[in-house]
Amino acid sequence: MQYEDIKQVQSIAKITWNTTYKGIIPLEVQNNFLKVNYSDESMKKRMERSIVYIAEVEGEIVGFANYSIVRDGGKVELAAIYLYLEFQGKGIGTALIQQAVKELLGIKEIYINVEKDNKIGMYFYEAKGFEVVKESDVEFDGHILKQVRMVKKV
């Protein structure tokens, strides 16, 4: 990801968050999260402290995946993976996971925290070999979420 990609990634995050979490997370809570976590400054820090892969189709950015650096024991967090809706189901998300497995040296395990009611996300991760290892209630800006941690061994 380059600095000039920030605006497009912010757009993808907003559109996909609003679609993905409709009826799960109140819109005001979503917008507060996006305002803080996808601000220009937060995006610049994200680029410095983690790995962000961009997915392009015909020169247009259509999605992204954000991974932590490889931690002790080869663990990597998939902090975010979002694609415009019309590009979902075309193998692009799978390619973003495969790219990390190929390029992140020392990776042994990818984990992600997923909202349990995010059925499309849950189905995607299960289809990619992720397994639920933990369920918990998490407070998110005054809203309780049912969260699952999923892990994929690589």
Coordinates of N, CA and C in Angstrom, one line a residue:
M1 N 0.8 -1.2 0.0 CA 0.0 0.0 0.0 C 0.9 1.2 0.0
Q2 N 0.5 2.2 -0.8 CA 1.2 3.5 -0.8 C 0.3 4.6 -0.2
Y3 N 0.9 5.7 0.1 CA 0.2 6.8 0.7 C -1.0 7.3 -0.2
E4 N -0.8 7.2 -1.5 CA -1.8 7.7 -2.4 C -3.0 6.7 -2.4
D5 N -2.9 5.5 -1.8 CA -4.0 4.6 -1.8 C -4.9 4.8 -0.6
I6 N -4.6 5.7 0.3 CA -5.3 5.8 1.6 C -6.8 6.2 1.4
K7 N -7.1 7.1 0.5 CA -8.5 7.6 0.3 C -9.3 6.4 -0.2
Q8 N -8.8 5.6 -1.1 CA -9.5 4.5 -1.7 C -9.8 3.4 -0.6
V9 N -8.8 3.1 0.2 CA -8.9 2.2 1.3 C -10.0 2.6 2.3
Q10 N -9.9 3.9 2.6 CA -10.9 4.5 3.5 C -12.3 4.3 2.9
S11 N -12.5 4.5 1.7 CA -13.8 4.3 1.0 C -14.3 2.9 1.1
I12 N -13.4 2.0 0.8 CA -13.7 0.5 0.9 C -14.1 0.2 2.3
A13 N -13.3 0.6 3.3 CA -13.7 0.3 4.7 C -15.1 0.8 5.0
K14 N -15.4 2.1 4.7 CA -16.7 2.7 5.0 C -17.8 1.9 4.4
I15 N -17.7 1.7 3.1 CA -18.8 1.0 2.3 C -19.0 -0.4 2.8
T16 N -17.9 -1.1 3.0 CA -18.0 -2.5 3.4 C -18.4 -2.7 4.9
W17 N -18.0 -1.8 5.7 CA -18.4 -1.8 7.1 C -19.9 -1.6 7.2
N18 N -20.4 -0.6 6.5 CA -21.8 -0.2 6.6 C -22.7 -1.4 6.0
T19 N -22.2 -2.1 5.0 CA -22.9 -3.2 4.5 C -22.8 -4.4 5.4
T20 N -21.6 -4.8 5.8 CA -21.3 -6.0 6.6 C -22.0 -5.9 7.9
Y21 N -22.0 -4.8 8.6 CA -22.4 -4.7 10.0 C -23.8 -4.1 10.1
K22 N -24.5 -3.9 9.0 CA -25.9 -3.4 9.1 C -26.8 -4.4 9.9
G23 N -27.4 -3.9 10.9 CA -28.3 -4.7 11.8 C -27.5 -5.4 12.9
I24 N -26.1 -5.3 12.8 CA -25.3 -6.0 13.8 C -24.7 -4.9 14.8
I25 N -24.1 -3.9 14.2 CA -23.5 -2.8 14.9 C -24.2 -1.5 14.5
P26 N -24.7 -0.8 15.5 CA -25.4 0.5 15.2 C -24.5 1.4 14.3
L27 N -25.2 2.1 13.3 CA -24.5 2.9 12.4 C -23.6 4.0 13.1
E28 N -24.1 4.6 14.1 CA -23.3 5.6 14.8 C -22.0 5.0 15.4
V29 N -22.1 3.8 15.9 CA -20.9 3.1 16.5 C -19.9 2.8 15.3
Q30 N -20.5 2.3 14.2 CA -19.6 2.1 13.0 C -18.9 3.3 12.6
N31 N -19.6 4.4 12.5 CA -19.1 5.6 12.0 C -18.0 6.2 12.9
N32 N -18.2 6.0 14.3 CA -17.2 6.5 15.2 C -16.0 5.6 15.1
F33 N -16.1 4.3 14.9 CA -15.0 3.4 14.7 C -14.2 3.8 13.4
L34 N -14.9 4.0 12.4 CA -14.3 4.3 11.1 C -13.6 5.7 11.1
K35 N -14.2 6.7 11.8 CA -13.6 8.0 11.9 C -12.2 7.9 12.6
V36 N -12.1 7.1 13.7 CA -10.9 7.0 14.4 C -9.9 6.1 13.7
N37 N -10.3 4.9 13.4 CA -9.4 3.9 12.9 C -9.0 4.0 11.4
Y38 N -9.8 4.8 10.7 CA -9.4 4.9 9.3 C -9.2 6.4 8.9
S39 N -8.9 7.2 9.9 CA -8.5 8.6 9.6 C -7.2 8.6 8.9
D40 N -6.8 9.7 8.2 CA -5.6 9.8 7.5 C -4.4 9.4 8.4
E41 N -4.4 10.0 9.6 CA -3.3 9.7 10.6 C -3.2 8.2 11.0
S42 N -4.4 7.6 11.3 CA -4.4 6.2 11.6 C -3.9 5.4 10.5
M43 N -4.3 5.7 9.3 CA -3.9 4.9 8.1 C -2.3 5.0 7.9
K44 N -1.8 6.2 8.1 CA -0.3 6.3 8.0 C 0.4 5.5 9.0
K45 N -0.1 5.5 10.3 CA 0.5 4.7 11.3 C 0.3 3.2 11.0
R46 N -0.8 2.8 10.5 CA -1.1 1.4 10.1 C -0.1 1.0 9.0
M47 N 0.3 1.8 8.1 CA 1.2 1.5 7.1 C 2.6 1.3 7.7
E48 N 2.9 2.1 8.7 CA 4.3 2.0 9.4 C 4.4 0.8 10.3
R49 N 3.3 0.4 10.9 CA 3.3 -0.6 11.9 C 2.8 -2.0 11.6
S50 N 2.3 -2.1 10.4 CA 1.7 -3.4 9.9 C 1.9 -3.6 8.4
I51 N 1.3 -4.6 7.9 CA 1.4 -4.9 6.4 C 0.0 -4.7 5.9
V52 N -0.1 -3.9 4.8 CA -1.4 -3.7 4.2 C -1.2 -4.1 2.7
Y53 N -2.0 -5.2 2.3 CA -2.0 -5.6 0.9 C -3.2 -5.0 0.2
I54 N -3.0 -4.5 -1.0 CA -4.0 -3.9 -1.8 C -4.4 -4.9 -2.9
A55 N -5.7 -5.0 -3.2 CA -6.2 -5.8 -4.3 C -6.7 -4.9 -5.4
E56 N -6.1 -5.1 -6.6 CA -6.5 -4.2 -7.7 C -7.1 -5.1 -8.9
V57 N -8.1 -4.5 -9.5 CA -8.7 -5.1 -10.7 C -8.7 -4.0 -11.8
E58 N -8.0 -4.3 -12.9 CA -7.9 -3.3 -14.0 C -7.4 -1.9 -13.5
G59 N -6.4 -1.9 -12.6 CA -5.9 -0.7 -12.1 C -6.7 0.0 -11.0
E60 N -7.8 -0.5 -10.6 CA -8.7 0.1 -9.6 C -8.6 -0.7 -8.3
I61 N -8.4 0.0 -7.2 CA -8.3 -0.7 -5.9 C -9.7 -1.2 -5.5
V62 N -9.8 -2.5 -5.3 CA -11.2 -3.0 -5.0 C -11.2 -3.7 -3.6
G63 N -10.1 -3.8 -2.9 CA -10.1 -4.4 -1.6 C -8.7 -4.3 -0.9
F64 N -8.6 -4.7 0.3 CA -7.4 -4.7 1.0 C -7.4 -5.7 2.2
A65 N -6.2 -6.1 2.6 CA -6.1 -6.9 3.8 C -5.0 -6.3 4.7
N66 N -5.2 -6.3 6.0 CA -4.2 -5.7 6.9 C -3.8 -6.7 7.9
Y67 N -2.5 -7.0 7.9 CA -1.9 -8.0 8.8 C -0.9 -7.3 9.8
S68 N -0.8 -7.9 11.0 CA 0.2 -7.5 11.9 C 1.5 -8.0 11.4
I69 N 2.6 -7.5 12.0 CA 3.9 -8.1 11.8 C 3.9 -9.5 12.4
V70 N 4.8 -10.4 11.9 CA 4.9 -11.7 12.5 C 5.4 -11.7 13.9
R71 N 4.6 -12.3 14.8 CA 5.0 -12.2 16.2 C 5.7 -13.5 16.6
D72 N 6.1 -13.6 17.9 CA 6.7 -14.8 18.4 C 5.9 -16.0 18.2
G73 N 6.5 -17.1 17.8 CA 5.8 -18.3 17.5 C 5.1 -18.3 16.1
G74 N 5.4 -17.3 15.3 CA 4.9 -17.2 13.9 C 3.5 -16.8 13.8
K75 N 2.9 -16.2 14.8 CA 1.5 -15.8 14.8 C 1.4 -14.4 14.1
V76 N 0.3 -14.3 13.3 CA 0.0 -13.1 12.6 C -1.5 -12.8 12.7
E77 N -1.8 -11.6 13.0 CA -3.2 -11.2 13.1 C -3.7 -10.6 11.7
L78 N -4.8 -11.2 11.2 CA -5.5 -10.6 10.1 C -6.4 -9.6 10.7
A79 N -6.0 -8.3 10.7 CA -6.8 -7.3 11.4 C -8.0 -6.8 10.6
A80 N -7.9 -6.9 9.3 CA -9.0 -6.4 8.4 C -8.8 -7.0 7.0
I81 N -9.9 -7.4 6.4 CA -9.9 -7.8 5.0 C -11.3 -7.4 4.5
Y82 N -11.3 -6.5 3.5 CA -12.5 -6.0 3.0 C -12.4 -5.8 1.5
L83 N -13.5 -6.1 0.8 CA -13.6 -6.0 -0.7 C -14.9 -5.3 -1.0
Y84 N -14.9 -4.5 -2.0 CA -16.2 -4.0 -2.5 C -17.1 -5.2 -2.8
L85 N -18.3 -5.1 -2.5 CA -19.3 -6.2 -2.6 C -19.3 -6.9 -3.9
E86 N -19.2 -6.1 -5.0 CA -19.2 -6.7 -6.3 C -18.0 -7.5 -6.7
F87 N -16.9 -7.4 -5.9 CA -15.7 -8.2 -6.1 C -15.6 -9.3 -5.1
Q88 N -16.5 -9.5 -4.2 CA -16.5 -10.7 -3.3 C -16.9 -11.9 -4.1
G89 N -16.4 -13.1 -3.7 CA -16.7 -14.3 -4.3 C -16.0 -14.6 -5.6
K90 N -15.0 -13.8 -5.9 CA -14.2 -13.9 -7.1 C -12.8 -14.4 -6.9
G91 N -12.5 -14.8 -5.6 CA -11.1 -15.3 -5.3 C -10.1 -14.3 -4.9
I92 N -10.6 -13.0 -4.8 CA -9.7 -11.9 -4.5 C -9.3 -12.0 -3.0
G93 N -10.3 -12.2 -2.1 CA -10.0 -12.4 -0.7 C -9.1 -13.5 -0.4
T94 N -9.3 -14.6 -1.1 CA -8.4 -15.8 -1.0 C -7.0 -15.4 -1.4
A95 N -6.9 -14.7 -2.5 CA -5.5 -14.3 -3.0 C -4.8 -13.4 -1.9
L96 N -5.6 -12.5 -1.2 CA -5.0 -11.7 -0.2 C -4.5 -12.5 1.0
I97 N -5.1 -13.6 1.3 CA -4.6 -14.5 2.3 C -3.4 -15.3 1.8
Q98 N -3.5 -15.8 0.6 CA -2.4 -16.5 0.0 C -1.1 -15.7 -0.1
Q99 N -1.3 -14.4 -0.4 CA -0.2 -13.5 -0.5 C 0.6 -13.4 0.8
A100 N -0.2 -13.2 1.9 CA 0.4 -13.1 3.2 C 1.2 -14.4 3.6
V101 N 0.6 -15.6 3.3 CA 1.2 -16.9 3.6 C 2.5 -17.0 2.8
K102 N 2.5 -16.5 1.6 CA 3.7 -16.6 0.8 C 4.8 -15.6 1.2
E103 N 4.4 -14.4 1.5 CA 5.4 -13.3 1.7 C 5.8 -13.1 3.2
L104 N 5.0 -13.4 4.2 CA 5.4 -13.1 5.5 C 6.2 -14.2 6.1
L105 N 7.5 -14.0 6.2 CA 8.5 -15.0 6.6 C 8.2 -15.4 8.1
G106 N 8.3 -16.7 8.3 CA 8.1 -17.3 9.6 C 6.7 -17.5 10.1
I107 N 5.7 -17.2 9.2 CA 4.3 -17.3 9.6 C 3.9 -18.8 9.8
K108 N 3.3 -19.1 10.9 CA 2.8 -20.4 11.2 C 1.3 -20.4 11.4
E109 N 0.8 -19.3 11.8 CA -0.7 -19.2 12.2 C -1.2 -17.8 11.9
I110 N -2.4 -17.8 11.3 CA -3.1 -16.5 11.1 C -4.3 -16.6 12.0
Y111 N -4.5 -15.5 12.8 CA -5.8 -15.4 13.5 C -6.5 -14.2 13.2
I112 N -7.8 -14.2 13.5 CA -8.7 -13.1 13.2 C -9.8 -13.1 14.3
N113 N -10.3 -12.0 14.7 CA -11.4 -11.8 15.5 C -12.6 -11.4 14.7
V114 N -13.7 -12.2 14.7 CA -14.8 -12.0 13.8 C -16.1 -11.8 14.6
E115 N -16.9 -10.8 14.2 CA -18.3 -10.7 14.8 C -19.0 -12.0 14.4
K116 N -19.5 -12.7 15.4 CA -20.2 -14.0 15.2 C -21.4 -13.8 14.2
D117 N -22.1 -12.7 14.3 CA -23.3 -12.5 13.4 C -22.9 -12.1 12.0
N118 N -21.6 -11.9 11.7 CA -21.1 -11.6 10.4 C -21.0 -13.0 9.6
K119 N -22.2 -13.4 9.2 CA -22.3 -14.7 8.6 C -21.5 -14.9 7.3
I120 N -21.4 -13.9 6.5 CA -20.6 -14.0 5.3 C -19.2 -14.1 5.6
G121 N -18.7 -13.3 6.6 CA -17.3 -13.4 7.0 C -17.0 -14.8 7.6
M122 N -17.9 -15.2 8.5 CA -17.7 -16.6 9.1 C -17.6 -17.7 8.1
Y123 N -18.5 -17.6 7.1 CA -18.5 -18.6 6.0 C -17.1 -18.5 5.2
F124 N -16.7 -17.3 4.9 CA -15.5 -17.1 4.1 C -14.3 -17.7 4.9
Y125 N -14.2 -17.4 6.2 CA -13.0 -17.9 6.9 C -13.0 -19.4 7.1
E126 N -14.2 -19.9 7.4 CA -14.3 -21.4 7.5 C -13.9 -22.1 6.2
A127 N -14.3 -21.5 5.1 CA -14.0 -22.1 3.8 C -12.5 -22.0 3.5
K128 N -11.8 -21.1 4.1 CA -10.4 -20.9 3.9 C -9.6 -21.7 5.0
G129 N -10.2 -22.5 5.8 CA -9.5 -23.3 6.7 C -9.4 -22.8 8.1
F130 N -10.0 -21.6 8.4 CA -9.9 -21.1 9.8 C -10.9 -21.9 10.7
E131 N -10.5 -22.0 11.9 CA -11.4 -22.7 12.9 C -11.6 -21.9 14.1
V132 N -12.8 -21.9 14.7 CA -13.1 -21.2 15.9 C -12.4 -21.8 17.0
V133 N -11.6 -21.0 17.8 CA -10.9 -21.4 19.0 C -11.4 -20.8 20.2
K134 N -12.2 -19.7 20.1 CA -12.7 -19.0 21.3 C -13.9 -18.1 20.9
E135 N -14.8 -18.1 21.9 CA -16.0 -17.2 21.7 C -16.0 -16.3 23.0
S136 N -16.4 -15.0 22.8 CA -16.4 -14.1 23.9 C -17.4 -12.9 23.6
D137 N -17.8 -12.3 24.6 CA -18.6 -11.0 24.5 C -17.6 -9.9 24.7
V138 N -17.6 -9.0 23.7 CA -16.7 -7.9 23.7 C -17.4 -6.5 23.7
E139 N -17.0 -5.6 24.6 CA -17.6 -4.3 24.6 C -17.0 -3.5 23.5
F140 N -17.8 -2.9 22.6 CA -17.4 -2.1 21.5 C -18.1 -0.8 21.4
D141 N -17.5 0.2 22.0 CA -18.1 1.6 22.0 C -19.5 1.5 22.6
G142 N -19.6 0.9 23.8 CA -20.8 0.8 24.5 C -21.8 -0.3 24.0
H143 N -21.4 -1.0 23.0 CA -22.3 -2.0 22.4 C -21.6 -3.4 22.6
I144 N -22.3 -4.4 23.0 CA -21.8 -5.7 23.3 C -21.8 -6.6 22.0
L145 N -20.7 -7.1 21.6 CA -20.6 -7.9 20.4 C -20.3 -9.4 20.8
K146 N -20.8 -10.3 20.0 CA -20.5 -11.7 20.2 C -19.3 -11.9 19.2
Q147 N -18.1 -12.1 19.8 CA -16.9 -12.2 18.9 C -16.3 -13.6 19.0
V148 N -15.8 -14.1 17.9 CA -15.1 -15.4 17.8 C -13.7 -15.1 17.3
R149 N -12.8 -15.9 17.9 CA -11.4 -15.9 17.4 C -11.3 -17.1 16.5
M150 N -10.8 -16.9 15.3 CA -10.6 -18.0 14.4 C -9.1 -18.1 14.0
V151 N -8.6 -19.3 13.8 CA -7.2 -19.5 13.6 C -7.1 -20.5 12.4
K152 N -6.1 -20.1 11.6 CA -5.7 -21.0 10.4 C -4.2 -21.3 10.6
K153 N -3.9 -22.6 10.6 CA -2.5 -23.0 10.6 C -2.0 -23.0 9.2
V154 N -0.8 -22.6 9.0 CA -0.2 -22.5 7.7 C 1.1 -23.3 7.6

